[in-house]
Amino acid sequence: MTNDQDTIVALATPNGIGAIAVIRLSGLDAIAIANSVWRGKDLSKQASHTIHFGHIVDGDLVLDEVLASLFVAPRSYTRENVVEISCHASGYIIESIIKLFIKKGARSAKPGEFTLRAFLNGQLDLSQAEAVADLIASNSKASQQVALQQLRGGFSTQLQTLREQLVNFASLIELELDFAEEDVEFANRDQLKNLIHEITKIVGRLIQSFELGNAIKNGVNTVIAGRPNAGKSTLLNALLNEERAIVSHIPGTTRDTIEEVLNIQGINFRLIDTAGIREATDAIEQIGVQRTMEKISQSALLVYVFDAAEITLEELKSDIESLEKPGVTMLLVANKIDITELASIAPDKLEAIRDFFQTSGLPDFRTIFISAKQKQHIDELKQKIYSSAIKDQLSGDETLVTNIRHLEALQKTEEALIRVLGGIDGSITSDFLSMDIKQALHYLGEITGVVTTDDLLENIFSKFCIGK
Ligand SMILES: Nc1nc2c(ncn2[C@@H]2O[C@H](COP(=O)(O)OP(=O)(O)OP(=O)(O)O)[C@@H](O)[C@H]2O)c(=O)[nH]1
Ligand SMILES: [Mg+2]
């Protein structure tokens, strides 16, 4: 994908009524085009990074009183000439000004085209450009921080250093190919092995960070499930601190799923209250139970709630067994401890459950005793929900992978690196070794955009909004 010479125009602020709208022009002729419909100081004679008051005119007709911000190439987001017109945000005015710019030689920008130009002109690398989209989409403190960290190049610098070290070795091995007859080794195999080990470790850590990165960026699907009447809806309400779901003593109250977002320490958890799991008594309930099972398998976290006063240990064990799914962390929440303790319905019950938790080797963070109704230990439960999703502490400057495309490239890098290691141990010839190293370099390069294809760029930038 090459950069064309067109000057592009788009509305950079949201559509709709507002106080001010910003229309962005970028390209070689941006200043000339703006100037041609401008009544005010000659924009082509003004310094970069200045703002000017003036009128946008269509012949004799004044369209609006505006401010023009001037960015002269290469000191702009796209590294091209950029004029940003701040006008009054009426749909009519916006449309008229954009039409006027198009009449004067600009064309409508495609989605993400400003950022694409910033990338093509070397202002941002690919992972930074993607971080721009993430930053716009960020909806929590943590997701904003991770996107900002990536935008500042945290990710790129780390990968760049790795790549450079590998490039060095690749060229030493290439050199060996030139001297193939003489059977020399320029690239010290032990050093190469150490380097590959080191890189594999870092790549592995980045791959692992995806779980957390993804949780931060996209939130964590968290299903609340259990038998009818266990207190799931009461718990949802207690966690949200609002009467969101209907609660009643009739088993089978919740029939459809209810979803609400709960932010715990900057991470969004999508809480999903579900229909109680049992042999359904009618068709609608049966659909509800099916939906519950589907939601569980699509989730990262299962908050399994049970009535500590009612359940038997056998029922508890069989529930755990049937709900356990690979890739889904299950929290075991013993509810209604107010009853068991106060009314002494089953004085030994809590002890028995506690023993069972301990002897079954469940880690501490996975079990808890609460009263949803009396709001006892709800904060502790929130903490456990948080720590089961965020196993490692968020240090703030840690590089996190949040993007599936990056994850895939890292996984392919890892595979190639493992082949390189196997190759060194199996003493394969330099040309095969060189091929595997080149592959690893290729996949690393895909992340920052050293290696790109038109399809890849099209795919990334078409997901941006127009005007960005
Ligand atoms: N004593 C006591 N009662 C509770 C507690 N939590 C829930 N309940 C009661 O248990 C009954 C069922 O609560 P719900 O929250 O509707 O239970 P559910 O699991 O959503 O039930 P279904 O939607 O029918 O599957 C209600 O009468 C609640 O008031 C608790 O911690 N202590
Ligand atoms: Mg319910």
Coordinates of C-alpha atoms and ligand atoms in Angstrom, one line a residue:
M1 CA 0.0 0.0 0.0
T2 CA 1.6 3.3 -1.0
N3 CA 0.8 6.7 0.0
D4 CA -1.1 8.7 -2.6
Q5 CA -0.8 12.4 -3.0
D6 CA -4.5 13.2 -2.5
T7 CA -5.5 15.7 0.1
I8 CA -8.1 14.0 2.3
V9 CA -10.9 15.5 4.4
A10 CA -13.2 14.1 7.1
L11 CA -15.0 15.1 10.2
A12 CA -12.8 14.2 13.2
T13 CA -15.5 14.6 15.9
P14 CA -18.7 12.5 16.4
N15 CA -21.7 13.1 14.1
G16 CA -24.5 14.9 15.8
I17 CA -25.3 18.1 17.5
G18 CA -22.5 19.5 19.7
A19 CA -20.9 22.8 20.5
I20 CA -18.0 22.4 18.2
A21 CA -17.0 20.1 15.4
V22 CA -13.5 19.6 14.0
I23 CA -13.0 19.0 10.3
R24 CA -9.6 17.7 9.3
L25 CA -7.7 18.2 6.1
S26 CA -4.4 16.5 5.4
G27 CA -2.2 16.4 2.4
L28 CA 0.1 18.4 0.2
D29 CA -2.7 20.9 -0.8
A30 CA -4.4 21.1 2.6
I31 CA -3.3 24.7 3.3
A32 CA -4.0 25.8 -0.2
I33 CA -7.5 24.2 -0.2
A34 CA -8.3 25.8 3.1
N35 CA -7.0 29.1 2.0
S36 CA -9.2 29.1 -1.1
V37 CA -12.4 29.3 0.9
W38 CA -11.0 31.3 3.7
R39 CA -11.6 34.9 4.6
G40 CA -8.9 36.0 7.1
K41 CA -5.1 36.0 7.3
D42 CA -3.3 34.2 4.4
L43 CA -2.9 30.7 5.9
S44 CA 0.0 29.9 3.6
K45 CA 2.0 32.6 5.3
Q46 CA 1.4 31.5 8.9
A47 CA 3.7 29.5 11.1
S48 CA 3.1 25.9 12.0
H49 CA 1.2 25.2 15.3
T50 CA -0.8 28.4 15.2
I51 CA -4.6 29.0 15.4
H52 CA -6.4 31.6 13.3
F53 CA -9.9 33.1 13.4
G54 CA -11.7 33.6 10.1
H55 CA -14.7 32.8 8.0
I56 CA -15.3 29.9 5.6
V57 CA -16.9 31.3 2.5
D58 CA -18.6 29.8 -0.6
G59 CA -18.2 32.7 -3.0
D60 CA -19.9 35.6 -1.3
L61 CA -21.8 33.3 1.1
V62 CA -20.4 33.1 4.6
L63 CA -20.8 29.5 5.9
D64 CA -19.4 29.9 9.4
E65 CA -17.1 31.7 11.8
V66 CA -14.3 29.2 12.6
L67 CA -10.9 28.7 14.0
A68 CA -8.2 27.1 11.8
S69 CA -5.4 25.2 13.4
L70 CA -2.3 24.9 11.2
F71 CA 0.2 22.1 11.2
V72 CA 2.9 22.4 8.6
A73 CA 4.6 19.2 7.3
P74 CA 6.3 17.2 8.7
R75 CA 5.2 18.5 12.1
S76 CA 1.8 16.9 12.2
Y77 CA 0.1 13.6 13.0
T78 CA 0.2 12.5 9.4
R79 CA 3.5 14.3 8.8
E80 CA 1.7 16.1 6.0
N81 CA 0.3 19.6 5.9
V82 CA -2.8 19.5 8.2
V83 CA -5.5 22.1 8.7
E84 CA -8.1 21.5 11.4
I85 CA -11.2 23.6 11.1
S86 CA -13.2 24.0 14.3
C87 CA -16.7 25.1 13.3
H88 CA -20.1 25.2 14.9
A89 CA -21.4 21.6 15.0
S90 CA -24.5 21.8 12.9
G91 CA -25.0 19.0 10.5
Y92 CA -25.7 21.5 7.8
I93 CA -22.5 23.6 8.4
I94 CA -20.3 20.5 8.6
E95 CA -21.6 19.0 5.4
S96 CA -21.4 22.3 3.6
I97 CA -17.7 22.9 4.6
I98 CA -16.7 19.3 3.7
K99 CA -18.5 19.6 0.3
L100 CA -16.7 22.9 -0.3
F101 CA -13.3 21.3 0.4
I102 CA -14.1 18.4 -1.9
K103 CA -15.1 20.9 -4.6
K104 CA -11.7 22.6 -4.1
G105 CA -9.8 19.3 -4.7
A106 CA -9.8 17.3 -1.5
R107 CA -11.4 13.8 -1.3
S108 CA -13.2 12.0 1.5
A109 CA -10.9 10.1 3.8
K110 CA -11.3 6.4 4.2
P111 CA -11.6 4.8 7.6
G112 CA -8.3 5.2 9.5
E113 CA -6.7 6.9 6.6
F114 CA -5.1 9.7 8.7
T115 CA -3.5 7.1 10.9
L116 CA -2.5 5.0 7.9
R117 CA -0.7 8.0 6.6
A118 CA 1.0 8.5 9.9
F119 CA 2.2 4.9 9.7
L120 CA 3.3 5.1 6.1
N121 CA 5.1 8.3 6.7
G122 CA 7.0 6.8 9.7
Q123 CA 5.3 8.8 12.4
L124 CA 4.1 5.6 14.1
D125 CA 4.9 1.9 13.8
L126 CA 2.1 -0.5 13.2
S127 CA 1.6 -1.6 16.8
Q128 CA 1.5 2.1 17.8
A129 CA -1.1 2.8 15.1
E130 CA -3.2 0.0 16.4
A131 CA -2.8 1.4 19.9
V132 CA -4.5 4.6 18.6
A133 CA -7.6 2.6 17.9
D134 CA -7.4 0.9 21.3
L135 CA -7.0 4.3 23.0
I136 CA -10.1 5.6 21.3
A137 CA -12.0 2.5 22.3
S138 CA -10.7 2.3 25.9
N139 CA -13.4 2.4 28.5
S140 CA -11.6 1.9 31.8
K141 CA -8.5 3.2 33.5
A142 CA -6.6 0.0 32.9
S143 CA -7.4 -0.3 29.2
Q144 CA -6.5 3.3 28.7
Q145 CA -3.2 2.8 30.4
V146 CA -2.3 -0.3 28.4
A147 CA -3.2 1.4 25.1
L148 CA -1.2 4.5 26.0
Q149 CA 1.8 2.4 27.0
Q150 CA 1.7 0.7 23.6
L151 CA 1.2 4.1 21.8
R152 CA 4.3 5.4 23.5
G153 CA 6.2 2.5 21.9
G154 CA 6.7 0.2 25.0
F155 CA 5.9 -2.8 22.9
S156 CA 7.8 -1.7 19.9
T157 CA 11.1 -0.9 21.6
Q158 CA 11.2 -4.3 23.3
L159 CA 10.6 -6.1 20.1
Q160 CA 13.0 -3.9 18.1
T161 CA 15.9 -4.8 20.4
L162 CA 15.1 -8.5 20.1
R163 CA 14.9 -8.3 16.3
E164 CA 18.2 -6.5 16.0
Q165 CA 20.0 -9.2 18.0
L166 CA 18.5 -11.9 15.8
V167 CA 19.4 -10.0 12.7
N168 CA 23.1 -10.0 13.8
F169 CA 23.1 -13.7 14.1
A170 CA 21.2 -14.2 10.8
S171 CA 23.9 -12.2 9.0
L172 CA 26.7 -14.2 10.6
I173 CA 25.0 -17.4 9.5
E174 CA 24.5 -16.0 6.0
L175 CA 28.2 -15.4 6.0
E176 CA 28.8 -19.0 6.7
L177 CA 26.8 -19.9 3.6
D178 CA 29.3 -17.8 1.6
F179 CA 32.1 -19.9 3.0
A180 CA 30.3 -23.2 2.8
E181 CA 33.3 -25.0 1.3
E182 CA 35.6 -24.1 4.1
D183 CA 33.3 -25.4 6.9
V184 CA 33.6 -22.4 9.2
E185 CA 31.3 -21.3 11.9
F186 CA 31.2 -17.5 12.3
A187 CA 28.1 -17.7 14.5
N188 CA 29.0 -19.2 17.8
R189 CA 26.4 -21.9 18.4
D190 CA 26.4 -21.6 22.2
Q191 CA 25.9 -17.9 22.0
L192 CA 23.2 -18.3 19.5
K193 CA 21.5 -20.8 21.7
N194 CA 21.7 -18.5 24.7
L195 CA 20.2 -15.6 22.7
I196 CA 17.4 -17.8 21.3
H197 CA 16.7 -19.0 24.8
E198 CA 16.5 -15.4 26.1
I199 CA 14.3 -14.3 23.2
T200 CA 12.0 -17.3 23.6
K201 CA 11.6 -16.4 27.3
I202 CA 10.6 -12.8 26.5
V203 CA 8.3 -13.9 23.6
G204 CA 6.8 -16.5 26.0
R205 CA 6.2 -13.8 28.6
L206 CA 4.5 -11.6 26.0
I207 CA 2.3 -14.5 24.9
Q208 CA 1.3 -15.1 28.5
S209 CA 0.5 -11.5 29.1
F210 CA -2.3 -11.7 26.5
E211 CA -4.7 -13.3 29.0
L212 CA -4.4 -10.2 31.2
G213 CA -4.0 -7.8 28.3
N214 CA -7.2 -9.2 26.7
A215 CA -9.0 -9.0 30.0
I216 CA -8.1 -5.3 30.3
K217 CA -9.0 -4.5 26.8
N218 CA -12.1 -6.4 26.3
G219 CA -13.3 -7.1 29.9
V220 CA -13.8 -10.5 31.5
N221 CA -16.9 -12.6 30.9
T222 CA -18.0 -13.7 34.3
V223 CA -21.0 -16.1 34.7
I224 CA -22.9 -16.5 37.9
A225 CA -24.4 -20.0 37.9
G226 CA -25.7 -22.6 40.3
R227 CA -28.9 -24.4 41.3
P228 CA -32.3 -22.6 41.4
N229 CA -32.7 -20.4 44.5
A230 CA -29.0 -20.5 45.4
G231 CA -29.1 -16.7 45.5
K232 CA -27.5 -15.9 42.2
S233 CA -29.6 -12.9 41.4
T234 CA -29.3 -11.6 45.0
L235 CA -25.6 -11.9 44.5
L236 CA -25.7 -10.0 41.2
N237 CA -27.6 -7.2 42.9
A238 CA -25.2 -7.2 45.8
L239 CA -22.1 -6.9 43.5
L240 CA -23.7 -4.2 41.5
N241 CA -25.2 -2.5 44.6
E242 CA -28.5 -2.1 42.8
E243 CA -31.7 -4.0 42.5
R244 CA -31.0 -5.1 38.9
A245 CA -32.4 -8.7 38.8
I246 CA -35.7 -10.0 40.2
V247 CA -35.2 -12.0 43.4
S248 CA -37.8 -14.4 44.8
H249 CA -38.1 -17.5 46.9
I250 CA -39.6 -19.3 44.0
P251 CA -37.0 -21.5 42.3
G252 CA -36.7 -20.8 38.6
T253 CA -37.2 -17.0 38.9
T254 CA -34.5 -16.1 36.5
R255 CA -35.3 -17.5 33.1
D256 CA -33.1 -15.5 30.7
T257 CA -29.6 -14.2 31.2
I258 CA -29.0 -10.8 32.6
E259 CA -25.7 -9.0 31.8
E260 CA -24.2 -6.0 33.6
V261 CA -20.7 -4.6 33.7
L262 CA -18.9 -4.3 37.1
N263 CA -15.7 -2.4 37.2
I264 CA -13.3 -3.8 39.8
Q265 CA -10.0 -1.8 40.2
G266 CA -10.1 -0.7 36.6
I267 CA -11.0 -4.0 35.0
N268 CA -14.5 -4.5 33.5
F269 CA -16.2 -7.7 34.4
R270 CA -19.3 -8.6 32.4
L271 CA -21.4 -10.3 35.0
I272 CA -24.0 -12.7 33.6
D273 CA -26.8 -13.9 35.9
T274 CA -28.3 -17.1 34.6
A275 CA -31.2 -19.4 35.0
G276 CA -30.7 -22.0 37.8
I277 CA -29.4 -25.3 36.6
R278 CA -31.9 -28.2 37.2
E279 CA -34.0 -30.6 35.3
A280 CA -36.3 -28.0 33.6
T281 CA -40.0 -28.2 34.3
D282 CA -41.1 -26.5 31.1
A283 CA -39.7 -25.7 27.6
I284 CA -38.8 -22.0 28.4
E285 CA -36.9 -23.0 31.5
Q286 CA -35.1 -25.7 29.5
I287 CA -34.0 -23.0 27.0
G288 CA -32.8 -20.9 29.9
V289 CA -30.7 -23.8 31.3
Q290 CA -29.2 -24.5 27.9
R291 CA -28.3 -20.8 27.6
T292 CA -26.6 -21.0 31.0
M293 CA -24.4 -23.9 29.9
E294 CA -23.5 -22.0 26.7
K295 CA -22.6 -18.9 28.7
I296 CA -20.4 -20.9 31.0
S297 CA -18.3 -22.3 28.2
Q298 CA -17.9 -18.8 26.6
S299 CA -16.7 -17.3 29.9
A300 CA -13.3 -16.9 31.5
L301 CA -14.7 -17.0 35.0
L302 CA -17.5 -19.0 36.6
V303 CA -18.9 -17.8 39.9
Y304 CA -20.6 -21.0 41.1
V305 CA -23.1 -20.1 43.9
F306 CA -24.6 -22.6 46.2
D307 CA -27.0 -22.5 49.2
A308 CA -24.7 -23.6 52.1
A309 CA -27.7 -24.4 54.2
E310 CA -29.4 -26.7 51.6
I311 CA -26.8 -28.4 49.6
T312 CA -25.4 -31.8 50.5
L313 CA -21.7 -32.5 50.0
E314 CA -22.6 -35.1 47.3
E315 CA -24.6 -32.5 45.4
L316 CA -21.7 -30.0 45.7
K317 CA -19.2 -32.5 44.4
S318 CA -21.3 -33.5 41.5
D319 CA -22.0 -29.8 40.6
I320 CA -18.3 -29.0 40.6
E321 CA -17.6 -32.0 38.4
S322 CA -20.3 -31.2 35.8
L323 CA -19.5 -27.5 35.7
E324 CA -15.7 -27.7 35.4
K325 CA -14.6 -26.6 31.9
P326 CA -11.1 -26.3 30.6
G327 CA -10.1 -22.6 30.4
V328 CA -12.8 -21.5 32.8
T329 CA -11.7 -20.6 36.3
M330 CA -14.4 -21.6 38.8
L331 CA -14.9 -19.7 42.1
L332 CA -16.9 -21.6 44.7
V333 CA -19.2 -19.3 46.6
A334 CA -21.0 -20.7 49.7
N335 CA -24.0 -18.5 50.1
K336 CA -26.5 -17.8 52.9
I337 CA -24.1 -18.2 55.8
D338 CA -26.4 -16.0 57.7
I339 CA -28.9 -18.8 57.9
T340 CA -26.5 -21.5 58.7
E341 CA -24.9 -19.6 61.5
L342 CA -27.8 -17.7 63.0
A343 CA -30.6 -20.3 62.7
S344 CA -28.3 -23.3 63.2
I345 CA -30.3 -25.3 60.7
A346 CA -27.2 -27.3 60.0
P347 CA -24.5 -26.4 62.5
D348 CA -22.0 -28.8 61.1
K349 CA -22.6 -27.9 57.5
L350 CA -20.2 -25.0 57.2
E351 CA -17.5 -27.0 58.9
A352 CA -18.1 -29.9 56.4
I353 CA -17.9 -27.5 53.4
R354 CA -14.8 -25.9 54.8
D355 CA -13.2 -29.3 55.3
F356 CA -14.2 -30.3 51.8
F357 CA -12.7 -27.1 50.3
Q358 CA -9.4 -27.7 52.2
T359 CA -9.1 -31.4 51.4
S360 CA -9.9 -31.0 47.8
G361 CA -6.8 -28.9 47.3
L362 CA -8.6 -25.9 45.9
P363 CA -6.4 -22.7 46.1
D364 CA -7.6 -20.2 48.6
F365 CA -8.6 -17.6 46.1
R366 CA -11.2 -20.0 44.7
T367 CA -13.4 -20.5 47.7
I368 CA -15.4 -18.1 49.9
F369 CA -18.4 -18.0 52.3
I370 CA -20.8 -15.1 51.9
S371 CA -24.3 -13.8 52.5
A372 CA -25.6 -12.2 49.4
K373 CA -28.7 -11.0 51.2
Q374 CA -26.9 -9.5 54.2
K375 CA -24.0 -8.3 51.9
Q376 CA -21.4 -10.1 54.0
H377 CA -18.0 -10.6 52.4
I378 CA -19.0 -9.1 49.1
D379 CA -15.9 -7.0 48.9
E380 CA -13.7 -10.0 49.6
L381 CA -15.5 -11.8 46.8
K382 CA -14.9 -8.9 44.4
Q383 CA -11.2 -9.1 45.4
K384 CA -11.2 -12.8 44.5
I385 CA -13.0 -12.2 41.2
Y386 CA -10.3 -9.6 40.4
S387 CA -7.3 -11.8 41.4
S388 CA -8.6 -14.8 39.6
A389 CA -8.6 -12.8 36.4
I390 CA -5.4 -10.9 37.1
K391 CA -3.2 -13.5 38.5
D392 CA -0.1 -11.4 38.3
Q393 CA 0.0 -8.0 39.8
L394 CA -0.3 -5.2 37.4
S395 CA 2.9 -3.3 37.7
G396 CA 2.0 -0.5 35.4
D397 CA 5.0 -0.5 33.1
E398 CA 4.8 -4.1 32.1
T399 CA 4.3 -4.7 28.4
L400 CA 1.0 -6.4 27.8
V401 CA -0.2 -7.9 24.5
T402 CA -3.8 -7.0 23.9
N403 CA -4.1 -7.7 20.2
I404 CA -4.9 -11.1 18.7
R405 CA -2.9 -10.3 15.6
H406 CA 0.2 -9.7 17.8
L407 CA -0.5 -12.8 19.8
E408 CA -0.6 -14.9 16.6
A409 CA 2.6 -13.4 15.3
L410 CA 4.3 -14.0 18.7
Q411 CA 3.1 -17.6 18.7
K412 CA 4.6 -18.1 15.2
T413 CA 7.8 -16.5 16.3
E414 CA 8.0 -18.9 19.2
E415 CA 7.4 -21.9 16.9
A416 CA 10.2 -20.7 14.6
L417 CA 12.5 -20.1 17.6
I418 CA 11.9 -23.6 18.9
R419 CA 12.8 -24.9 15.4
V420 CA 16.0 -22.9 15.5
L421 CA 16.9 -24.4 18.9
G422 CA 16.1 -27.9 17.7
G423 CA 18.2 -27.2 14.6
I424 CA 21.2 -26.2 16.6
D425 CA 21.0 -29.3 18.7
G426 CA 20.4 -31.5 15.7
S427 CA 23.4 -29.8 14.0
I428 CA 21.4 -29.0 10.9
T429 CA 23.1 -27.1 8.1
S430 CA 23.5 -23.3 8.2
D431 CA 21.0 -22.8 5.3
F432 CA 18.1 -24.4 7.2
L433 CA 19.1 -22.6 10.4
S434 CA 19.1 -19.4 8.5
M435 CA 15.6 -20.1 7.1
D436 CA 14.1 -20.6 10.5
I437 CA 15.8 -17.5 11.9
K438 CA 14.4 -15.5 9.0
Q439 CA 11.0 -16.8 9.7
A440 CA 11.2 -15.7 13.3
L441 CA 12.4 -12.3 12.1
H442 CA 9.5 -12.1 9.7
Y443 CA 6.8 -12.7 12.3
L444 CA 8.4 -10.3 14.7
G445 CA 8.5 -7.8 12.0
E446 CA 4.8 -8.2 11.3
I447 CA 4.0 -6.8 14.7
T448 CA 5.7 -3.5 14.3
G449 CA 5.0 -3.3 10.6
V450 CA 8.6 -3.8 9.3
V451 CA 7.0 -6.5 7.3
T452 CA 3.5 -5.7 5.9
T453 CA 1.1 -6.6 3.2
D454 CA -1.7 -4.6 1.7
D455 CA -4.2 -7.1 3.1
L456 CA -2.9 -6.7 6.6
L457 CA -3.0 -2.9 6.4
E458 CA -6.4 -2.9 4.8
N459 CA -7.6 -5.2 7.6
I460 CA -6.2 -3.1 10.4
F461 CA -7.1 0.4 9.2
S462 CA -10.6 -0.4 7.8
K463 CA -11.6 -1.0 11.4
F464 CA -10.8 2.6 12.4
C465 CA -13.5 5.2 12.3
I466 CA -13.5 7.8 9.5
G467 CA -11.6 10.9 10.6
K468 CA -9.0 9.1 12.6
Ligands
LIG1 N1 -31.0 -15.8 54.2 C1 -30.6 -15.6 53.0 N2 -31.4 -15.7 51.9 C2 -30.9 -15.5 50.7 C3 -29.5 -15.1 50.5 N3 -29.3 -14.9 49.2 C4 -30.5 -15.1 48.6 N4 -31.5 -15.5 49.5 C5 -32.9 -15.8 49.3 O1 -33.0 -16.9 48.4 C6 -34.1 -16.8 47.5 C7 -33.6 -17.0 46.1 O2 -32.8 -15.9 45.8 P1 -32.5 -15.5 44.3 O3 -31.4 -14.5 44.3 O4 -33.7 -15.2 43.5 O5 -31.9 -16.9 43.8 P2 -31.5 -17.4 42.3 O6 -30.3 -18.2 42.5 O7 -31.3 -16.2 41.4 O8 -32.7 -18.2 41.9 P3 -33.3 -18.6 40.4 O9 -33.2 -17.3 39.6 O10 -34.6 -19.0 40.7 O11 -32.4 -19.6 39.9 C8 -34.7 -15.4 47.8 O12 -35.8 -15.6 48.7 C9 -33.6 -14.7 48.5 O13 -34.0 -13.6 49.3 C10 -28.7 -15.0 51.6 O14 -27.5 -14.7 51.6 N5 -29.2 -15.3 52.9
MG2 MG -32.2 -15.6 39.8

